[in-house]
CSV table of N, CA and C (backbone and C1' of nucleotides) in Angstrom, one decimal:
chain,number,residue,atom,x,y,z
A,1,MET,N,-15.1,11.4,5.3
A,1,MET,CA,-14.6,12.8,5.0
A,1,MET,C,-13.6,13.2,6.0
A,2,SER,N,-13.4,12.5,7.0
A,2,SER,CA,-12.3,12.8,7.9
A,2,SER,C,-11.0,12.7,7.2
A,3,GLU,N,-10.3,13.8,6.9
A,3,GLU,CA,-9.1,13.7,6.1
A,3,GLU,C,-7.9,13.8,7.0
A,4,HIS,N,-6.8,13.2,6.5
A,4,HIS,CA,-5.5,13.4,7.0
A,4,HIS,C,-4.9,14.4,6.2
A,5,PRO,N,-4.2,15.4,6.8
A,5,PRO,CA,-3.7,16.5,6.0
A,5,PRO,C,-2.8,16.1,4.8
A,6,GLN,N,-2.2,14.9,5.0
A,6,GLN,CA,-1.3,14.5,3.9
A,6,GLN,C,-2.0,14.1,2.6
A,7,TYR,N,-3.3,13.6,2.8
A,7,TYR,CA,-4.0,13.2,1.6
A,7,TYR,C,-4.2,14.3,0.6
A,8,ALA,N,-4.6,15.5,1.1
A,8,ALA,CA,-4.9,16.6,0.2
A,8,ALA,C,-3.6,17.0,-0.6
A,9,LYS,N,-2.5,16.9,0.1
A,9,LYS,CA,-1.2,17.2,-0.5
A,9,LYS,C,-0.9,16.3,-1.7
A,10,ILE,N,-1.2,15.0,-1.4
A,10,ILE,CA,-1.0,14.0,-2.4
A,10,ILE,C,-1.9,14.2,-3.6
A,11,TRP,N,-3.2,14.4,-3.3
A,11,TRP,CA,-4.2,14.6,-4.4
A,11,TRP,C,-3.7,15.8,-5.3
A,12,ARG,N,-3.3,16.9,-4.6
A,12,ARG,CA,-2.9,18.1,-5.4
A,12,ARG,C,-1.7,17.7,-6.3
A,13,THR,N,-0.8,16.9,-5.8
A,13,THR,CA,0.4,16.5,-6.6
A,13,THR,C,-0.1,15.7,-7.8
A,14,VAL,N,-1.0,14.7,-7.6
A,14,VAL,CA,-1.4,13.9,-8.7
A,14,VAL,C,-2.1,14.7,-9.7
A,15,GLN,N,-2.8,15.8,-9.3
A,15,GLN,CA,-3.5,16.6,-10.3
A,15,GLN,C,-2.5,17.3,-11.2
A,16,LEU,N,-1.2,17.3,-10.9
A,16,LEU,CA,-0.2,18.0,-11.7
A,16,LEU,C,0.3,17.1,-12.8
A,17,ILE,N,0.0,15.8,-12.8
A,17,ILE,CA,0.4,14.9,-13.8
A,17,ILE,C,-0.3,15.3,-15.1
A,18,PRO,N,0.5,15.6,-16.1
A,18,PRO,CA,-0.2,16.0,-17.4
A,18,PRO,C,-1.0,14.9,-18.1
A,19,LEU,N,-2.0,15.2,-18.8
A,19,LEU,CA,-2.7,14.2,-19.6
A,19,LEU,C,-1.7,13.5,-20.5
A,20,GLY,N,-1.8,12.2,-20.6
A,20,GLY,CA,-0.9,11.5,-21.5
A,20,GLY,C,0.4,11.1,-20.8
A,21,LYS,N,0.6,11.4,-19.6
A,21,LYS,CA,1.8,11.0,-18.8
A,21,LYS,C,1.4,10.2,-17.6
A,22,VAL,N,2.4,9.5,-17.0
A,22,VAL,CA,2.1,8.8,-15.8
A,22,VAL,C,3.3,9.0,-14.8
A,23,ALA,N,3.0,8.6,-13.6
A,23,ALA,CA,4.0,8.8,-12.5
A,23,ALA,C,3.9,7.6,-11.6
A,24,SER,N,5.0,7.3,-10.8
A,24,SER,CA,4.9,6.2,-9.9
A,24,SER,C,4.5,6.6,-8.5
A,25,TYR,N,4.0,5.7,-7.7
A,25,TYR,CA,3.6,6.0,-6.4
A,25,TYR,C,4.7,6.7,-5.6
A,26,GLY,N,5.9,6.2,-5.7
A,26,GLY,CA,7.0,6.7,-5.0
A,26,GLY,C,7.4,8.1,-5.5
A,27,GLN,N,7.3,8.3,-6.8
A,27,GLN,CA,7.6,9.6,-7.4
A,27,GLN,C,6.6,10.7,-6.9
A,28,ILE,N,5.3,10.3,-6.8
A,28,ILE,CA,4.4,11.3,-6.2
A,28,ILE,C,4.7,11.6,-4.8
A,29,ALA,N,5.0,10.5,-4.0
A,29,ALA,CA,5.3,10.7,-2.6
A,29,ALA,C,6.5,11.7,-2.5
A,30,ASP,N,7.5,11.5,-3.3
A,30,ASP,CA,8.7,12.4,-3.3
A,30,ASP,C,8.3,13.9,-3.6
A,31,LEU,N,7.5,14.0,-4.7
A,31,LEU,CA,7.1,15.3,-5.1
A,31,LEU,C,6.2,16.0,-4.1
A,32,ALA,N,5.5,15.2,-3.4
A,32,ALA,CA,4.6,15.8,-2.4
A,32,ALA,C,5.3,16.1,-1.1
A,33,GLY,N,6.6,15.8,-1.1
A,33,GLY,CA,7.4,16.1,0.2
A,33,GLY,C,7.2,15.0,1.2
A,34,LEU,N,6.9,13.8,0.7
A,34,LEU,CA,6.7,12.7,1.7
A,34,LEU,C,7.5,11.5,1.2
A,35,PRO,N,8.8,11.6,1.2
A,35,PRO,CA,9.6,10.5,0.7
A,35,PRO,C,9.5,9.3,1.6
A,36,GLY,N,9.4,8.1,1.0
A,36,GLY,CA,9.3,6.9,1.7
A,36,GLY,C,7.9,6.5,2.0
A,37,ARG,N,6.9,7.3,1.5
A,37,ARG,CA,5.6,7.0,1.8
A,37,ARG,C,4.7,6.6,0.6
A,38,ALA,N,5.3,5.8,-0.3
A,38,ALA,CA,4.6,5.4,-1.5
A,38,ALA,C,3.3,4.7,-1.2
A,39,ARG,N,3.3,3.9,-0.1
A,39,ARG,CA,2.1,3.2,0.2
A,39,ARG,C,1.0,4.1,0.6
A,40,LEU,N,1.4,5.2,1.2
A,40,LEU,CA,0.4,6.1,1.6
A,40,LEU,C,-0.3,6.8,0.4
A,41,VAL,N,0.5,6.9,-0.6
A,41,VAL,CA,-0.1,7.5,-1.9
A,41,VAL,C,-1.2,6.6,-2.4
A,42,GLY,N,-0.9,5.3,-2.4
A,42,GLY,CA,-1.9,4.3,-2.9
A,42,GLY,C,-3.2,4.4,-2.1
A,43,LYS,N,-3.0,4.4,-0.8
A,43,LYS,CA,-4.1,4.4,0.1
A,43,LYS,C,-5.0,5.7,-0.1
A,44,SER,N,-4.3,6.8,-0.2
A,44,SER,CA,-5.0,8.1,-0.3
A,44,SER,C,-5.8,8.1,-1.6
A,45,LEU,N,-5.3,7.5,-2.6
A,45,LEU,CA,-6.1,7.5,-3.9
A,45,LEU,C,-7.4,6.7,-3.8
A,46,GLY,N,-7.5,5.9,-2.8
A,46,GLY,CA,-8.7,5.2,-2.6
A,46,GLY,C,-9.8,6.0,-1.9
A,47,PHE,N,-9.3,7.2,-1.4
A,47,PHE,CA,-10.2,8.1,-0.6
A,47,PHE,C,-10.5,9.4,-1.3
A,48,VAL,N,-10.2,9.5,-2.6
A,48,VAL,CA,-10.5,10.8,-3.3
A,48,VAL,C,-12.0,11.1,-3.2
A,49,PRO,N,-12.3,12.3,-2.7
A,49,PRO,CA,-13.7,12.7,-2.7
A,49,PRO,C,-14.3,12.7,-4.1
A,50,LYS,N,-15.6,12.3,-4.1
A,50,LYS,CA,-16.2,12.2,-5.5
A,50,LYS,C,-16.3,13.5,-6.3
A,51,ASP,N,-16.4,14.6,-5.5
A,51,ASP,CA,-16.5,15.8,-6.3
A,51,ASP,C,-15.2,16.4,-6.7
A,52,MET,N,-14.1,15.7,-6.4
A,52,MET,CA,-12.8,16.2,-6.8
A,52,MET,C,-12.2,15.5,-8.0
A,53,GLU,N,-11.6,16.2,-8.9
A,53,GLU,CA,-11.0,15.5,-10.0
A,53,GLU,C,-9.6,15.2,-9.8
A,54,VAL,N,-9.3,14.0,-9.7
A,54,VAL,CA,-7.9,13.6,-9.5
A,54,VAL,C,-7.6,12.4,-10.4
A,55,PRO,N,-6.7,12.6,-11.3
A,55,PRO,CA,-6.4,11.5,-12.3
A,55,PRO,C,-5.6,10.4,-11.7
A,56,TRP,N,-6.2,9.6,-10.8
A,56,TRP,CA,-5.6,8.5,-10.1
A,56,TRP,C,-5.1,7.5,-11.0
A,57,HIS,N,-5.7,7.4,-12.2
A,57,HIS,CA,-5.3,6.3,-13.1
A,57,HIS,C,-3.9,6.5,-13.7
A,58,ARG,N,-3.3,7.7,-13.5
A,58,ARG,CA,-2.0,8.0,-14.1
A,58,ARG,C,-0.9,7.6,-13.1
A,59,VAL,N,-1.3,7.0,-12.0
A,59,VAL,CA,-0.3,6.6,-11.0
A,59,VAL,C,-0.1,5.1,-11.1
A,60,LEU,N,1.2,4.6,-11.3
A,60,LEU,CA,1.5,3.2,-11.5
A,60,LEU,C,2.7,2.8,-10.6
A,61,ARG,N,3.0,1.5,-10.6
A,61,ARG,CA,4.1,1.1,-9.8
A,61,ARG,C,5.4,1.6,-10.5
A,62,SER,N,6.5,1.4,-9.7
A,62,SER,CA,7.8,2.0,-10.2
A,62,SER,C,8.3,1.2,-11.5
A,63,ASN,N,7.7,0.1,-11.8
A,63,ASN,CA,8.1,-0.6,-13.0
A,63,ASN,C,7.1,-0.5,-14.1
A,64,GLY,N,6.1,0.4,-13.9
A,64,GLY,CA,5.1,0.7,-14.9
A,64,GLY,C,3.9,-0.2,-14.9
A,65,GLN,N,3.8,-1.1,-14.0
A,65,GLN,CA,2.7,-1.9,-13.9
A,65,GLN,C,1.5,-1.2,-13.2
A,66,ILE,N,0.3,-1.6,-13.6
A,66,ILE,CA,-0.9,-1.2,-12.9
A,66,ILE,C,-0.9,-2.0,-11.6
A,67,ALA,N,-1.2,-1.3,-10.5
A,67,ALA,CA,-1.1,-1.9,-9.2
A,67,ALA,C,-2.2,-3.0,-9.0
A,68,PHE,N,-3.3,-2.9,-9.6
A,68,PHE,CA,-4.3,-3.9,-9.4
A,68,PHE,C,-4.0,-5.2,-10.2
A,69,PRO,N,-4.6,-6.3,-9.7
A,69,PRO,CA,-4.3,-7.6,-10.3
A,69,PRO,C,-4.8,-7.5,-11.8
A,70,THR,N,-4.0,-8.2,-12.6
A,70,THR,CA,-4.4,-8.2,-14.1
A,70,THR,C,-5.7,-8.8,-14.2
A,71,GLY,N,-6.5,-8.2,-15.1
A,71,GLY,CA,-7.9,-8.7,-15.3
A,71,GLY,C,-8.9,-8.2,-14.4
A,72,SER,N,-8.5,-7.7,-13.2
A,72,SER,CA,-9.5,-7.3,-12.3
A,72,SER,C,-10.3,-6.1,-12.8
A,73,GLU,N,-11.5,-5.9,-12.2
A,73,GLU,CA,-12.3,-4.8,-12.6
A,73,GLU,C,-11.6,-3.5,-12.6
A,74,GLN,N,-10.9,-3.2,-11.6
A,74,GLN,CA,-10.2,-2.0,-11.4
A,74,GLN,C,-9.1,-1.8,-12.4
A,75,SER,N,-8.3,-2.8,-12.6
A,75,SER,CA,-7.2,-2.7,-13.6
A,75,SER,C,-7.8,-2.4,-15.0
A,76,GLN,N,-8.9,-3.1,-15.3
A,76,GLN,CA,-9.5,-2.8,-16.6
A,76,GLN,C,-9.9,-1.4,-16.8
A,77,LYS,N,-10.5,-0.9,-15.7
A,77,LYS,CA,-11.0,0.5,-15.7
A,77,LYS,C,-9.8,1.5,-15.9
A,78,GLN,N,-8.7,1.2,-15.1
A,78,GLN,CA,-7.5,2.1,-15.2
A,78,GLN,C,-6.9,2.0,-16.6
A,79,SER,N,-6.8,0.8,-17.1
A,79,SER,CA,-6.2,0.6,-18.4
A,79,SER,C,-7.1,1.4,-19.5
A,80,GLY,N,-8.4,1.3,-19.3
A,80,GLY,CA,-9.2,2.0,-20.3
A,80,GLY,C,-9.0,3.5,-20.2
A,81,LEU,N,-8.9,4.0,-19.0
A,81,LEU,CA,-8.8,5.5,-18.9
A,81,LEU,C,-7.4,5.9,-19.5
A,82,LEU,N,-6.4,5.1,-19.3
A,82,LEU,CA,-5.1,5.4,-19.8
A,82,LEU,C,-5.1,5.4,-21.4
A,83,GLN,N,-5.6,4.4,-21.9
A,83,GLN,CA,-5.7,4.3,-23.4
A,83,GLN,C,-6.5,5.4,-24.0
A,84,GLN,N,-7.5,5.8,-23.2
A,84,GLN,CA,-8.3,6.9,-23.7
A,84,GLN,C,-7.5,8.2,-23.9
A,85,GLU,N,-6.4,8.3,-23.1
A,85,GLU,CA,-5.6,9.4,-23.3
A,85,GLU,C,-4.3,9.1,-24.0
A,86,ASP,N,-4.4,8.0,-24.9
A,86,ASP,CA,-3.3,7.6,-25.7
A,86,ASP,C,-2.1,7.1,-25.0
A,87,VAL,N,-2.2,6.6,-23.8
A,87,VAL,CA,-1.1,5.9,-23.1
A,87,VAL,C,-1.3,4.4,-23.4
A,88,ALA,N,-0.3,3.9,-24.0
A,88,ALA,CA,-0.4,2.4,-24.4
A,88,ALA,C,-0.2,1.5,-23.2
A,89,VAL,N,-1.1,0.6,-23.0
A,89,VAL,CA,-1.0,-0.4,-22.0
A,89,VAL,C,-0.9,-1.8,-22.6
A,90,PHE,N,0.1,-2.5,-22.2
A,90,PHE,CA,0.3,-3.8,-22.7
A,90,PHE,C,0.6,-4.8,-21.6
A,91,ASN,N,-0.2,-5.8,-21.5
A,91,ASN,CA,0.0,-6.7,-20.3
A,91,ASN,C,0.0,-6.0,-19.0
A,92,ASN,N,-1.0,-5.2,-18.8
A,92,ASN,CA,-1.3,-4.5,-17.5
A,92,ASN,C,-0.1,-3.6,-17.2
A,93,ARG,N,0.6,-3.1,-18.2
A,93,ARG,CA,1.8,-2.3,-18.0
A,93,ARG,C,2.0,-1.2,-19.0
A,94,VAL,N,2.7,-0.2,-18.6
A,94,VAL,CA,3.0,1.0,-19.4
A,94,VAL,C,4.5,1.1,-19.5
A,95,LYS,N,5.0,1.5,-20.7
A,95,LYS,CA,6.5,1.7,-20.8
A,95,LYS,C,6.8,3.1,-20.2
A,96,LEU,N,7.5,3.1,-19.1
A,96,LEU,CA,7.8,4.3,-18.4
A,96,LEU,C,8.8,5.1,-19.2
A,97,SER,N,9.7,4.4,-20.0
A,97,SER,CA,10.7,5.1,-20.8
A,97,SER,C,10.0,6.1,-21.8
A,98,ILE,N,8.8,5.8,-22.1
A,98,ILE,CA,8.0,6.7,-23.1
A,98,ILE,C,7.1,7.6,-22.4
A,99,PHE,N,6.4,7.1,-21.3
A,99,PHE,CA,5.2,7.9,-20.8
A,99,PHE,C,5.5,8.5,-19.4
A,100,GLN,N,6.6,8.2,-18.8
A,100,GLN,CA,6.7,8.8,-17.4
A,100,GLN,C,6.9,10.3,-17.4
A,101,TRP,N,6.1,10.9,-16.6
A,101,TRP,CA,6.2,12.4,-16.4
A,101,TRP,C,7.5,12.8,-15.8
A,102,GLN,N,8.1,13.8,-16.4
A,102,GLN,CA,9.4,14.3,-15.9
A,102,GLN,C,9.2,15.8,-15.6
A,103,PRO,N,8.7,16.1,-14.4
A,103,PRO,CA,8.4,17.4,-14.1
A,103,PRO,C,9.6,18.4,-14.1
A,104,ASP,N,9.3,19.6,-14.5
A,104,ASP,CA,10.3,20.6,-14.4
A,104,ASP,C,10.4,21.2,-13.0
A,105,LEU,N,11.5,21.2,-12.4
A,105,LEU,CA,11.7,21.6,-11.0
A,105,LEU,C,11.1,23.0,-10.7
A,106,ALA,N,11.4,23.9,-11.6
A,106,ALA,CA,11.0,25.3,-11.4
A,106,ALA,C,9.5,25.4,-11.4
A,107,GLU,N,8.9,24.6,-12.3
A,107,GLU,CA,7.4,24.6,-12.4
A,107,GLU,C,6.8,24.0,-11.2
A,108,MET,N,7.4,23.0,-10.6
A,108,MET,CA,6.9,22.3,-9.4
A,108,MET,C,6.9,23.3,-8.3
A,109,LEU,N,8.0,24.0,-8.1
A,109,LEU,CA,8.1,24.9,-7.0
A,109,LEU,C,7.0,26.0,-7.1
A,110,TRP,N,6.7,26.4,-8.3
A,110,TRP,CA,5.7,27.4,-8.5
A,110,TRP,C,4.3,26.8,-8.1
A,111,LYS,N,4.0,25.6,-8.7
A,111,LYS,CA,2.7,25.1,-8.5
A,111,LYS,C,2.4,24.6,-7.1
A,112,LEU,N,3.4,24.1,-6.4
A,112,LEU,CA,3.2,23.6,-5.1
A,112,LEU,C,3.3,24.6,-4.0
A,113,GLU,N,3.8,25.8,-4.4
A,113,GLU,CA,4.0,26.9,-3.5
A,113,GLU,C,4.5,26.5,-2.1
A,114,TYR,N,5.8,26.2,-2.2
A,114,TYR,CA,6.5,25.9,-0.9
A,114,TYR,C,6.9,27.2,-0.2
F,1,DA,P,-0.2,3.7,25.9
F,1,DA,O5',0.5,2.6,25.0
F,1,DA,C5',1.6,1.9,25.5
F,1,DA,C4',1.5,0.5,25.2
F,1,DA,C3',2.6,0.0,24.1
F,1,DA,O3',2.9,-1.3,24.4
F,1,DA,C1',0.4,-0.3,23.3
F,2,DG,P,4.2,-1.8,23.7
F,2,DG,O5',3.7,-2.9,22.7
F,2,DG,C5',2.6,-3.7,23.0
F,2,DG,C4',2.2,-4.4,21.7
F,2,DG,C3',3.3,-4.6,20.7
F,2,DG,O3',3.1,-5.8,20.0
F,2,DG,C1',1.6,-3.3,19.8
F,3,DG,P,4.2,-6.6,19.5
F,3,DG,O5',3.5,-7.5,18.4
F,3,DG,C5',2.2,-8.0,18.6
F,3,DG,C4',1.3,-7.8,17.4
F,3,DG,C3',2.0,-8.2,16.1
F,3,DG,O3',1.1,-9.0,15.3
F,3,DG,C1',1.0,-6.0,16.0
F,4,DG,P,1.6,-9.7,14.1
F,4,DG,O5',0.6,-9.2,13.0
F,4,DG,C5',-0.8,-9.3,13.2
F,4,DG,C4',-1.6,-8.5,12.2
F,4,DG,C3',-1.1,-8.8,10.8
F,4,DG,O3',-2.3,-8.9,10.0
F,4,DG,C1',-0.9,-6.5,11.2
F,5,DT,P,-2.2,-9.3,8.4
F,5,DT,O5',-2.3,-7.9,7.7
F,5,DT,C5',-3.4,-7.1,8.1
F,5,DT,C4',-3.4,-5.8,7.3
F,5,DT,C3',-3.0,-6.1,5.8
F,5,DT,O3',-3.9,-5.3,5.0
F,5,DT,C1',-1.7,-4.4,6.8
F,6,DG,P,-4.2,-5.7,3.5
F,6,DG,O5',-2.8,-5.6,2.8
F,6,DG,C5',-2.6,-5.0,1.5
F,6,DG,C4',-2.9,-3.5,1.6
F,6,DG,C3',-2.3,-2.8,0.4
F,6,DG,O3',-3.0,-1.6,0.1
F,6,DG,C1',-1.0,-2.3,2.3
F,7,DA,P,-4.3,-1.5,-0.8
F,7,DA,O5',-3.8,-1.1,-2.2
F,7,DA,C5',-3.3,-2.1,-3.2
F,7,DA,C4',-2.6,-1.3,-4.3
F,7,DA,C3',-1.6,-0.3,-3.9
F,7,DA,O3',-0.5,-0.3,-4.7
F,7,DA,C1',-3.3,0.7,-5.2
F,8,DC,P,0.7,-1.3,-4.3
F,8,DC,O5',1.9,-0.4,-3.8
F,8,DC,C5',1.9,1.1,-3.9
F,8,DC,C4',3.3,1.5,-3.6
F,8,DC,C3',4.3,1.2,-4.7
F,8,DC,O3',5.2,2.4,-4.9
F,8,DC,C1',5.1,0.3,-2.7
F,9,DC,P,6.3,2.3,-6.0
F,9,DC,O5',7.6,1.7,-5.2
F,9,DC,C5',8.1,2.5,-4.1
F,9,DC,C4',9.5,2.2,-3.9
F,9,DC,C3',10.3,1.9,-5.1
F,9,DC,O3',11.6,2.4,-4.9
F,9,DC,C1',10.3,0.0,-3.7
F,10,DG,P,12.6,2.7,-6.1
F,10,DG,O5',13.9,1.8,-5.8
F,10,DG,C5',14.5,2.0,-4.5
F,10,DG,C4',15.4,0.8,-4.3
F,10,DG,C3',16.2,0.5,-5.5
F,10,DG,O3',17.6,0.5,-5.1
F,10,DG,C1',15.1,-1.4,-4.7
F,11,DG,P,18.7,0.0,-6.1
F,11,DG,O5',19.3,-1.3,-5.4
F,11,DG,C5',19.3,-1.4,-3.9
F,11,DG,C4',19.5,-2.9,-3.6
F,11,DG,C3',20.5,-3.6,-4.5
F,11,DG,O3',21.3,-4.4,-3.7
F,11,DG,C1',18.5,-4.7,-4.7
F,12,DA,P,22.6,-5.3,-4.3
F,12,DA,O5',22.0,-6.8,-4.4
F,12,DA,C5',21.3,-7.3,-3.2
F,12,DA,C4',21.0,-8.7,-3.4
F,12,DA,C3',22.0,-9.4,-4.3
F,12,DA,O3',22.2,-10.8,-3.8
F,12,DA,C1',19.9,-9.6,-5.3
F,13,DC,P,23.7,-11.5,-4.2
F,13,DC,O5',23.2,-12.8,-5.0
F,13,DC,C5',22.4,-12.6,-6.1
F,13,DC,C4',21.4,-13.7,-6.2
F,13,DC,C3',21.7,-14.7,-7.2
F,13,DC,O3',21.2,-16.0,-6.8
F,13,DC,C1',19.7,-13.5,-7.9
T,1,DA,P,12.8,-6.5,-20.0
T,1,DA,O5',12.6,-7.9,-19.3
T,1,DA,C5',12.0,-8.9,-20.2
T,1,DA,C4',11.6,-10.0,-19.4
T,1,DA,C3',10.8,-9.6,-18.1
T,1,DA,O3',9.5,-10.1,-18.2
T,1,DA,C1',12.7,-11.0,-17.6
T,2,DG,P,8.4,-9.8,-17.2
T,2,DG,O5',8.2,-11.3,-16.6
T,2,DG,C5',8.0,-11.4,-15.2
T,2,DG,C4',8.8,-12.5,-14.7
T,2,DG,C3',8.6,-12.7,-13.2
T,2,DG,O3',7.8,-13.8,-13.0
T,2,DG,C1',10.9,-12.7,-13.7
T,3,DT,P,6.7,-14.1,-12.0
T,3,DT,O5',7.6,-14.3,-10.7
T,3,DT,C5',8.5,-15.4,-10.7
T,3,DT,C4',9.4,-15.4,-9.5
T,3,DT,C3',8.6,-15.0,-8.2
T,3,DT,O3',9.0,-16.0,-7.2
T,3,DT,C1',10.6,-13.7,-8.4
T,4,DC,P,8.2,-16.2,-5.9
T,4,DC,O5',9.4,-16.1,-4.8
T,4,DC,C5',10.7,-15.7,-5.3
T,4,DC,C4',11.7,-15.4,-4.2
T,4,DC,C3',11.0,-15.1,-2.9
T,4,DC,O3',11.9,-15.5,-1.9
T,4,DC,C1',11.9,-13.1,-3.6
T,5,DC,P,11.5,-15.6,-0.3
T,5,DC,O5',12.2,-14.3,0.3
T,5,DC,C5',13.5,-14.0,-0.2
T,5,DC,C4',14.0,-12.7,0.5
T,5,DC,C3',13.2,-12.4,1.8
T,5,DC,O3',14.1,-11.9,2.7
T,5,DC,C1',12.9,-10.6,0.3
T,6,DG,P,13.8,-12.0,4.3
T,6,DG,O5',14.3,-10.5,4.8
T,6,DG,C5',15.5,-10.0,4.3
T,6,DG,C4',15.4,-8.5,4.2
T,6,DG,C3',14.8,-7.9,5.4
T,6,DG,O3',15.7,-6.8,5.8
T,6,DG,C1',13.6,-7.2,3.5
T,7,DG,P,15.5,-6.0,7.1
T,7,DG,O5',14.9,-4.6,6.5
T,7,DG,C5',15.7,-4.0,5.4
T,7,DG,C4',14.9,-2.8,4.9
T,7,DG,C3',14.2,-2.0,6.0
T,7,DG,O3',14.6,-0.6,5.9
T,7,DG,C1',12.6,-2.5,4.4
T,8,DC,P,14.2,0.4,7.0
T,8,DC,O5',12.9,1.1,6.5
T,8,DC,C5',12.9,1.7,5.1
T,8,DC,C4',11.5,2.0,4.7
T,8,DC,C3',10.7,2.7,5.8
T,8,DC,O3',10.7,4.1,5.6
T,8,DC,C1',9.4,1.0,4.7
T,9,DC,P,10.7,5.0,6.9
T,9,DC,O5',9.2,5.2,7.1
T,9,DC,C5',8.4,5.8,6.1
T,9,DC,C4',7.0,5.7,6.5
T,9,DC,C3',6.7,6.0,8.0
T,9,DC,O3',5.5,6.7,8.1
T,9,DC,C1',5.8,3.9,7.5
T,10,DA,P,5.3,7.8,9.2
T,10,DA,O5',3.7,8.1,9.0
T,10,DA,C5',3.3,8.4,7.7
T,10,DA,C4',1.9,7.8,7.4
T,10,DA,C3',0.9,8.2,8.5
T,10,DA,O3',-0.4,8.4,7.8
T,10,DA,C1',1.1,5.8,8.3
T,11,DC,P,-1.6,9.0,8.7
T,11,DC,O5',-2.4,7.7,8.9
T,11,DC,C5',-2.6,6.9,7.7
T,11,DC,C4',-3.4,5.6,8.0
T,11,DC,C3',-4.4,5.7,9.1
T,11,DC,O3',-5.6,5.2,8.6
T,11,DC,C1',-3.0,3.9,9.5
T,12,DC,P,-7.0,5.5,9.4
T,12,DC,O5',-7.4,4.1,9.9
T,12,DC,C5',-7.2,3.0,9.1
T,12,DC,C4',-7.3,1.7,9.9
T,12,DC,C3',-8.3,1.7,11.0
T,12,DC,O3',-9.2,0.7,11.0
T,12,DC,C1',-6.2,0.9,11.7
T,13,DC,P,-10.6,0.9,11.8
T,13,DC,O5',-10.2,0.6,13.3
T,13,DC,C5',-10.6,-0.5,14.0
T,13,DC,C4',-9.7,-1.7,13.7
T,13,DC,C3',-9.9,-2.8,14.7
T,13,DC,O3',-9.5,-4.0,14.0
T,13,DC,C1',-7.7,-1.9,14.9
DNA sequence: AGGGTGACCGGAC
DNA sequence: AGTCCGGCCACCC
C-alpha cells in the first residue's frame, strides 16, 4: 500500500479511458503529465488497489499489441475483457486506427484539474 | 552508490 | 510486416 504519488495520477488518467476505447502506455504517461515514463505506467497498473476500479485492460502498446505474451493467462484475460466491451482483438492485438481513444483537450483539462 | 530491470517507444532496415 | 537496437527513467536491490 505504500504508494508513489505518481501512481495515483496514472490510475486516475486510466479511469478516463471510455468504455470501448483503448490507449497506449505512452499516451497515458503523456496525459498524466509524465512524458517519457511509459514503463512506469505499466508498472503502476500492476499495483492497482483491489478496491479501486481501474480499466487496466484498455492500455496497450503503441502498436496496439497486448503487452503480455501471446497465449499467457494475463493476455487471455485482457483480451476477454476487451472483447466483452466490443473491442476486437486479433492475434493479441487491437487496431488502434479504430479503437484508440482520442481525448478532447478541453475535457481533459476539466477532469484532471490542473 | 551503482548497476539491473521493465505490462515501453520510435526509428532504421 | 516484422525484428533489432538504442534510448528512456523510476524503481529496486
